[in-house]
Amino acid sequence: MLHYRGFLRVARRQAGIRVYEAAPVSRELLAPEDRIRRLALLTARLFAPLPEASLRVILSHLRHSAPALTERRTIVSRLLGTGDLERGDVDGVAYVWTQDMSPVAKTDVPRTVRFLAPFDPVVWDRRRFEHLWGWPYRFEAYTPAARRQFGYYALPLLWADRVIGWANVSAAGGQLDVELGFINQRPRDRAFTRALDAEVERMRRFLGLTASDGE
């Protein structure tokens, strides 16, 4: 309850268990309408571009907060009206973003590989994920093993500007084991192989593991 009310925040995790610390005390008192406005813009900025329907669902979770925050039902429409939020349609899906994040011309995308966390902002909204990349990623840690399609803790695999598969990473005996899965087929170009090797090495260093013999 202290976390919910904003008196505590998660400082870190220890063996998967939350460790809390006191949250900074804000001296700024905001009117309820200003609070909901800031929350809506912060959420949109974090996940943008975000389907408008998804933003409305996120804000609906404030229904258990103070009654004064009932403006959550109208805040998206009001922000679109004032221009603080902008909207555009992609394949008939309405996306929103903050005014200061107006889309720009596409530039060259770095040809890198990244293993994304299941709750990374790129991944978190499943509606947007499936719309943009054409396949339904699922977090399966709580799915019975026999019914898993991707794995216990599958990490979406980002190649340049496309999420093309997933990786399951484990460590045993000080060695890193990476199992990959692809929605279509694994890219055959050398650039992908080099980028993948670099990401595996980055993961190995992050976990403090040694390289396998012959690597």
Short mmCIF file of N, CA, C and O in Angstrom, two decimals, residues 50-57 76-77 80 87 89 93-96 127:
data_model
loop_
_atom_site.label_atom_id
_atom_site.label_comp_id
_atom_site.label_asym_id
_atom_site.label_seq_id
_atom_site.Cartn_x
_atom_site.Cartn_y
_atom_site.Cartn_z
N LEU A 50 1.78 5.02 -29.69
CA LEU A 50 0.98 4.03 -28.98
C LEU A 50 -0.44 4.04 -29.53
O LEU A 50 -0.99 5.11 -29.80
N PRO A 51 -1.04 2.86 -29.73
CA PRO A 51 -2.44 2.87 -30.15
C PRO A 51 -3.29 3.66 -29.15
O PRO A 51 -3.13 3.52 -27.94
N GLU A 52 -4.16 4.48 -29.68
CA GLU A 52 -5.00 5.29 -28.80
C GLU A 52 -5.79 4.41 -27.84
O GLU A 52 -5.95 4.75 -26.65
N ALA A 53 -6.25 3.26 -28.32
CA ALA A 53 -7.02 2.35 -27.46
C ALA A 53 -6.17 1.86 -26.30
O ALA A 53 -6.66 1.70 -25.18
N SER A 54 -4.88 1.64 -26.54
CA SER A 54 -4.00 1.17 -25.47
C SER A 54 -3.79 2.24 -24.42
O SER A 54 -3.78 1.96 -23.21
N LEU A 55 -3.62 3.49 -24.85
CA LEU A 55 -3.45 4.58 -23.88
C LEU A 55 -4.69 4.71 -23.01
O LEU A 55 -4.60 4.91 -21.79
N ARG A 56 -5.85 4.57 -23.61
CA ARG A 56 -7.08 4.68 -22.83
C ARG A 56 -7.19 3.53 -21.82
O ARG A 56 -7.65 3.73 -20.69
N VAL A 57 -6.73 2.35 -22.19
CA VAL A 57 -6.77 1.21 -21.26
C VAL A 57 -5.82 1.46 -20.09
O VAL A 57 -6.14 1.20 -18.93
N VAL A 76 -7.77 11.91 -22.81
CA VAL A 76 -7.16 11.68 -24.12
C VAL A 76 -7.81 12.57 -25.17
O VAL A 76 -7.12 13.22 -25.96
N SER A 77 -9.12 12.63 -25.16
CA SER A 77 -9.82 13.49 -26.12
C SER A 77 -9.46 14.95 -25.91
O SER A 77 -9.28 15.71 -26.87
N LEU A 80 -5.94 15.62 -27.23
CA LEU A 80 -5.97 15.67 -28.69
C LEU A 80 -6.54 17.00 -29.16
O LEU A 80 -6.07 17.59 -30.15
N ARG A 87 -2.44 12.56 -33.43
CA ARG A 87 -2.98 11.26 -33.82
C ARG A 87 -2.71 11.02 -35.30
O ARG A 87 -2.70 11.93 -36.11
N ASP A 89 -3.34 7.56 -38.34
CA ASP A 89 -3.85 6.22 -38.59
C ASP A 89 -2.84 5.40 -39.38
O ASP A 89 -2.26 5.87 -40.36
N VAL A 93 -5.59 1.71 -37.68
CA VAL A 93 -5.37 1.76 -36.23
C VAL A 93 -4.93 3.16 -35.86
O VAL A 93 -3.95 3.68 -36.43
N ALA A 94 -5.61 3.80 -34.91
CA ALA A 94 -5.27 5.15 -34.49
C ALA A 94 -4.11 5.10 -33.49
O ALA A 94 -4.20 4.46 -32.46
N TYR A 95 -3.02 5.79 -33.84
CA TYR A 95 -1.86 5.91 -32.96
C TYR A 95 -1.78 7.34 -32.44
O TYR A 95 -2.15 8.30 -33.13
N VAL A 96 -1.26 7.50 -31.21
CA VAL A 96 -1.07 8.82 -30.63
C VAL A 96 0.36 8.97 -30.15
O VAL A 96 1.05 7.99 -29.86
N ARG A 127 -0.85 -5.21 -28.30
CA ARG A 127 -1.66 -4.80 -29.45
C ARG A 127 -0.76 -4.17 -30.51
O ARG A 127 -0.83 -4.51 -31.70
#
